Short mmCIF file of C-alpha atoms in Angstrom, two decimals:
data_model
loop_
_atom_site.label_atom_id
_atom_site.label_comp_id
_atom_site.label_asym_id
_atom_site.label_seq_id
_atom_site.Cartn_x
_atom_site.Cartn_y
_atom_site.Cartn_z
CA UNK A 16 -4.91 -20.05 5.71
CA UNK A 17 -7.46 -17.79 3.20
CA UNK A 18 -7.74 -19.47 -0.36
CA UNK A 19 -9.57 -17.73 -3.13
CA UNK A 20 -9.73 -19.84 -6.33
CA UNK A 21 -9.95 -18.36 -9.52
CA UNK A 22 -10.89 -19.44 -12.81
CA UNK A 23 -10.07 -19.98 -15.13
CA UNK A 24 -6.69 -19.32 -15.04
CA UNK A 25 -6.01 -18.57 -19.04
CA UNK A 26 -8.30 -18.00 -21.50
CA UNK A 27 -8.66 -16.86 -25.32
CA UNK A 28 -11.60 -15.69 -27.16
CA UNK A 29 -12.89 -14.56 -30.00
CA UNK A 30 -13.61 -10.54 -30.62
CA UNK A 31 -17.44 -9.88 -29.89
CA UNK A 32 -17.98 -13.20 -27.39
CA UNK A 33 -18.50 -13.12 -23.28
CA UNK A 34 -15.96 -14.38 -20.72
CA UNK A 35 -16.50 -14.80 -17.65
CA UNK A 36 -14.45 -15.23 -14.16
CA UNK A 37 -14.89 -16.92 -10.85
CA UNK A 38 -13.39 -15.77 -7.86
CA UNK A 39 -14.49 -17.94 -5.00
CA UNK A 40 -13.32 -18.06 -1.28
CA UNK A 41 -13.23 -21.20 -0.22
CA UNK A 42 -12.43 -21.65 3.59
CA UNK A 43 -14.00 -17.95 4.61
CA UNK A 44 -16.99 -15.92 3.57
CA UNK A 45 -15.63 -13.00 2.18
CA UNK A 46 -17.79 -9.38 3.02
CA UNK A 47 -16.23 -7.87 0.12
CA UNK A 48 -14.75 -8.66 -3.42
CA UNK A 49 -12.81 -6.80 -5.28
CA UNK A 50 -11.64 -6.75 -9.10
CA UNK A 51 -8.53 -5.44 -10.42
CA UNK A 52 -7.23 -5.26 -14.11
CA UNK A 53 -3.39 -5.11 -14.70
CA UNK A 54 -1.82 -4.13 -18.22
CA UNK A 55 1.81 -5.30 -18.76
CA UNK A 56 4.15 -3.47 -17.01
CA UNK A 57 1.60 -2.29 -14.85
CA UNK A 58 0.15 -1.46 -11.56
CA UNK A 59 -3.24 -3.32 -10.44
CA UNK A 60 -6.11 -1.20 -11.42
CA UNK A 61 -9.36 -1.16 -9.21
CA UNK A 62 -12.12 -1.66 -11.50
CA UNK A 63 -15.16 -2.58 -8.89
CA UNK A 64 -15.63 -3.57 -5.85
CA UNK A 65 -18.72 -5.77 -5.31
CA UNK A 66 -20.75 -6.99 -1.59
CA UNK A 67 -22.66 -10.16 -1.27
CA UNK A 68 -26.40 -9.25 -2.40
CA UNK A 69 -26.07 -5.54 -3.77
CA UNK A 70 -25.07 -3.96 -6.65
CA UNK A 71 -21.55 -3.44 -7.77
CA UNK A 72 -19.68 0.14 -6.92
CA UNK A 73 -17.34 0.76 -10.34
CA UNK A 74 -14.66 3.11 -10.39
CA UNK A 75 -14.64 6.15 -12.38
CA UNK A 76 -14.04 5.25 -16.12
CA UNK A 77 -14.79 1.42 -16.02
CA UNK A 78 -17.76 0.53 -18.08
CA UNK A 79 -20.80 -1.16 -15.63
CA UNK A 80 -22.26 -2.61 -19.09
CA UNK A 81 -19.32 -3.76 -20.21
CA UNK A 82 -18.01 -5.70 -17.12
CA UNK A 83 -20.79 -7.04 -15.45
CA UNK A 84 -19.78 -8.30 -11.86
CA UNK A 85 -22.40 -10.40 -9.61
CA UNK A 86 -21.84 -11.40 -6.20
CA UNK A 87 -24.15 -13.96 -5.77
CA UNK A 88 -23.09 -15.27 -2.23
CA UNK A 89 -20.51 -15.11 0.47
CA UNK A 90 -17.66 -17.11 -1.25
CA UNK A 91 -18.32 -16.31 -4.88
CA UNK A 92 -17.89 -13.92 -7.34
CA UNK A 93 -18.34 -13.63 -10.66
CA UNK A 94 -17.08 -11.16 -13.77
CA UNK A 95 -18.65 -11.44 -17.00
CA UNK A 96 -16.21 -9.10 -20.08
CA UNK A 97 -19.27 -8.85 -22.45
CA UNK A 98 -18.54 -8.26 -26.14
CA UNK A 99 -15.01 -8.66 -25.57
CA UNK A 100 -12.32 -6.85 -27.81
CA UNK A 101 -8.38 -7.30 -27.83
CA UNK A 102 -8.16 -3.94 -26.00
CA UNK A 103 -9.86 -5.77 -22.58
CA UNK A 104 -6.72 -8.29 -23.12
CA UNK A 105 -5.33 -8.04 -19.58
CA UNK A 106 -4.83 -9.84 -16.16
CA UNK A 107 -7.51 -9.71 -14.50
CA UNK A 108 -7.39 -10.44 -10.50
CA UNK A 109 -9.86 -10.70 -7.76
CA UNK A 110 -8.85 -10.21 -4.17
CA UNK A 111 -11.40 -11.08 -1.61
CA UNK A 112 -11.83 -9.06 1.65
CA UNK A 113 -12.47 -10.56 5.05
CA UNK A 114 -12.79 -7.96 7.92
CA UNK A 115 -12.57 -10.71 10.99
CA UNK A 116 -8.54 -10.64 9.90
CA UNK A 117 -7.80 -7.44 9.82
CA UNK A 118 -5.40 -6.27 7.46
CA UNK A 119 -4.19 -9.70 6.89
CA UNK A 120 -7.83 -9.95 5.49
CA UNK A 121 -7.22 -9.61 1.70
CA UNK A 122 -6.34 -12.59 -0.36
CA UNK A 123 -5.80 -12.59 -3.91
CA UNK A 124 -6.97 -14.90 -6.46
CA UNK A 125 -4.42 -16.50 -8.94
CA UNK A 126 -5.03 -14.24 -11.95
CA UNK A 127 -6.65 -14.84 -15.10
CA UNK A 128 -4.99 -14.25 -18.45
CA UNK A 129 -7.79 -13.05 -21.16
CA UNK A 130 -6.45 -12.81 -24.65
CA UNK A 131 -8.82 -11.67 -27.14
CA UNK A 132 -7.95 -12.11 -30.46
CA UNK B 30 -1.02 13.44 -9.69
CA UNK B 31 -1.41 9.56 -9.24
CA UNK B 32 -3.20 8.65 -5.47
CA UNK B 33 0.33 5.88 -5.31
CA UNK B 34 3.84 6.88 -6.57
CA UNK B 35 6.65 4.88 -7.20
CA UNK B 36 9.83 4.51 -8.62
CA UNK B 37 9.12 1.80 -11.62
CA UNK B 38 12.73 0.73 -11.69
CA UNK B 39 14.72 -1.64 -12.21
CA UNK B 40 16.28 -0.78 -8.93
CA UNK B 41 19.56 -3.36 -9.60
CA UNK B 42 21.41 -4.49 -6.14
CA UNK B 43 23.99 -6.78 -5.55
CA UNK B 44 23.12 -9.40 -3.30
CA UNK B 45 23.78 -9.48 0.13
CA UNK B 46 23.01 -5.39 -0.29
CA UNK B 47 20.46 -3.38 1.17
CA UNK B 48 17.22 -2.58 -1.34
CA UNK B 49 15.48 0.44 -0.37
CA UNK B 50 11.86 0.88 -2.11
CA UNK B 51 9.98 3.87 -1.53
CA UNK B 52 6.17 5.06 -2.36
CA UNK B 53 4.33 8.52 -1.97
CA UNK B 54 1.04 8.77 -1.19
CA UNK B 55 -1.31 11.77 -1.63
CA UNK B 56 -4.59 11.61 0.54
CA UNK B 57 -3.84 12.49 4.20
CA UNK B 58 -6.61 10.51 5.21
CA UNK B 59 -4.68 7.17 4.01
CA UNK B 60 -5.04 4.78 6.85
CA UNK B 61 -2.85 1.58 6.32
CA UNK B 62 -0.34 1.05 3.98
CA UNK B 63 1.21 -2.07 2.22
CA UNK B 64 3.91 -3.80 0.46
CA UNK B 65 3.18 -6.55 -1.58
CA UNK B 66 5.70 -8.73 -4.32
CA UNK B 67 4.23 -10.07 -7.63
CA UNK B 68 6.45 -12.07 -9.47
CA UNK B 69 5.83 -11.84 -13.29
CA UNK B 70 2.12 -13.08 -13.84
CA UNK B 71 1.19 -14.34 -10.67
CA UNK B 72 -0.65 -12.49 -8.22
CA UNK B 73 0.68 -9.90 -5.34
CA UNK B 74 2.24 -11.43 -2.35
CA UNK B 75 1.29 -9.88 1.19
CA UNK B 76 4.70 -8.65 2.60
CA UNK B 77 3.66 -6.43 5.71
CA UNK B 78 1.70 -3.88 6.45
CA UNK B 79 2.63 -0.42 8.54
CA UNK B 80 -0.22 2.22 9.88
CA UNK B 81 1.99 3.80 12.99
CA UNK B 82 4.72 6.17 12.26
CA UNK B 83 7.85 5.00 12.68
CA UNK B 84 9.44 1.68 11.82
CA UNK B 85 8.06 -2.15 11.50
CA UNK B 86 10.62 -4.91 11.07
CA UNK B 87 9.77 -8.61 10.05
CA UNK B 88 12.70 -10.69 9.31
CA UNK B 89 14.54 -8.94 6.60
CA UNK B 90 12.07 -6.59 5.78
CA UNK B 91 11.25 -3.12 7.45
CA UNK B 92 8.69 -0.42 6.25
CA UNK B 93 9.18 2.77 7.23
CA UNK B 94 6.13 5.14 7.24
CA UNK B 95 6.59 8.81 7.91
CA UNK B 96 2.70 10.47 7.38
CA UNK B 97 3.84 14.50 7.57
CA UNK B 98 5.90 13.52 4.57
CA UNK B 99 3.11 11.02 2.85
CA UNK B 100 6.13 8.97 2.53
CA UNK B 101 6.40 5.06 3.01
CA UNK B 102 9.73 2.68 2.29
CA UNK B 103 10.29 -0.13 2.24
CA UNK B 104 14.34 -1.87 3.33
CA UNK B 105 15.20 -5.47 2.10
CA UNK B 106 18.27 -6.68 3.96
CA UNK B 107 20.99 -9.00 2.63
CA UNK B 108 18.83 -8.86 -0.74
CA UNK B 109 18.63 -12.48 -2.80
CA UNK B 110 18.48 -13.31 -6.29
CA UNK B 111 14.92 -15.15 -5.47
CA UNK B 112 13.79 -11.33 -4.04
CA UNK B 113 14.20 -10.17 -7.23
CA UNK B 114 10.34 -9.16 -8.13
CA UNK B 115 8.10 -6.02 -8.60
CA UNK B 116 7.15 -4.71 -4.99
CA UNK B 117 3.81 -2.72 -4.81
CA UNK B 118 2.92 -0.42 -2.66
CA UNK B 119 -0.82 0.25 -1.39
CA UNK B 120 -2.73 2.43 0.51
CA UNK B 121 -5.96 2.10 2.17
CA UNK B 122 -7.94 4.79 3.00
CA UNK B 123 -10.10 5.71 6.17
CA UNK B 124 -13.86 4.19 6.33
CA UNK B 125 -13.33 2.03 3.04
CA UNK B 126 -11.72 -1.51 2.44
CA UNK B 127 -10.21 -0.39 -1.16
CA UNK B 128 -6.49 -0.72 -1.76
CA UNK B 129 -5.10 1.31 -4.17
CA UNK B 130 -1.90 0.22 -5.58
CA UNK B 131 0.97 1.85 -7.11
CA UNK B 132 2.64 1.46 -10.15
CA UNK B 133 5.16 -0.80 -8.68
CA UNK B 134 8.98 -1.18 -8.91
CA UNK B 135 10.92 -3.93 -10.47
CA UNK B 136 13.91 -4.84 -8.42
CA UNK B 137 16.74 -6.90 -9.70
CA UNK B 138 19.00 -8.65 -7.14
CA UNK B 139 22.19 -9.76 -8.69
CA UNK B 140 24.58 -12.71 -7.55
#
């Protein structure tokens, strides 16, 4: 079956410093990726979506600067929380789209749990 | 008014009962439409998918998807304790891959 891997899976920083998170496919090439943020309690936010080669589409109110996303190839993925603060403490998720499967064609990464202190 | 609506719960059944989730959904042009579980901090579960009016049945699951209304449900049969999750509903809309989730509703399944 479809396997994203992300990582990491948990990760603290310090106020003002960079993280940033893999999503990779690893037994399909995925024609889209997308990137969701989830508060606790909470649904699963679209923040971008992002295709192999082109620039990332952001939805309304998430900061481009801020949350730099590059999608350097088929199977990978990257987010990048730049100057992080304990406000962007959150799970963040990546979900990989692949069209061949039809609606069975989104798999989700395993989370990752930023903590910002 | 929010693209997804649901009921955040808890929605508390007994087990062996029948758990009835449902989800609104405000752009007519919503295509196909999903439930997912997430089990606290872990990531969403694919449960089935509907896009036909009418009912879909998989095991002890069945959505039910009624577009005039913008309605979609979801019935969990002879509930367990190990069902007992948050079940998110999602929408996808015509000529884009997005899915657009709801808030999600915590259900409790009692022994």
């Amino acid at each position: 079956g479809a396997v994203v891997s992300q990582h990491p899976s948990r990760v603290i920083c310090k106020s003002g410093t960079s993280v940033k998170i893999e999503c990779r496919s690893l037994d399909f090439q995925a024609t889209t990726m997308f990137w969701y943020r989830q508060f606790p309690k909470q649904s699963l936010m679209l923040m971008a979506t992002s295709n192999e080669g082109s620039k990332a589409t952001y939805e309304q109110g998430v900061e481009k600067d801020k949350f730099l996303i590059n999608h350097a190839s088929l199977t990978l993925s990257t987010l990048t929380v730049t100057s992080a603060h304990p406000e962007d403490s959150s799970f963040y998720i990546c979900s990989a789209r692949d069209r061949d499967r039809g609606a069975y064609g989104y798999t989700f990464g395993s989370g990752t749990r930023l903590t910002v202190v | 008014q929010k693209e997804v609506e649901q009921n955040s719960g808890p929605l508390s059944v007994p087990e062996g009962a029948i758990a009835s989730l449902n989800c609104t959904y405000s752009d007519r042009g919503s295509q196909s439409f999903f439930w997912y579980r997430q089990y606290s901090g872990k990531s969403p579960e694919l449960i089935m998918f509907i896009y036909s009016n009418g009912d879909k049945e998989d095991g002890r699951f069945t959505a039910q998807l009624n577009k005039a209304s913008q309605y979609v449900s979801l019935l969990i049969r002879d509930s367990q304790p190990s069902d007992s999750a948050t079940y998110l509903c999602a929408v996808k809309r015509r000529n884009t891959d997005k899915l657009i989730f709801g808030t999600g509703t915590r259900l409790q399944v009692f022994p």
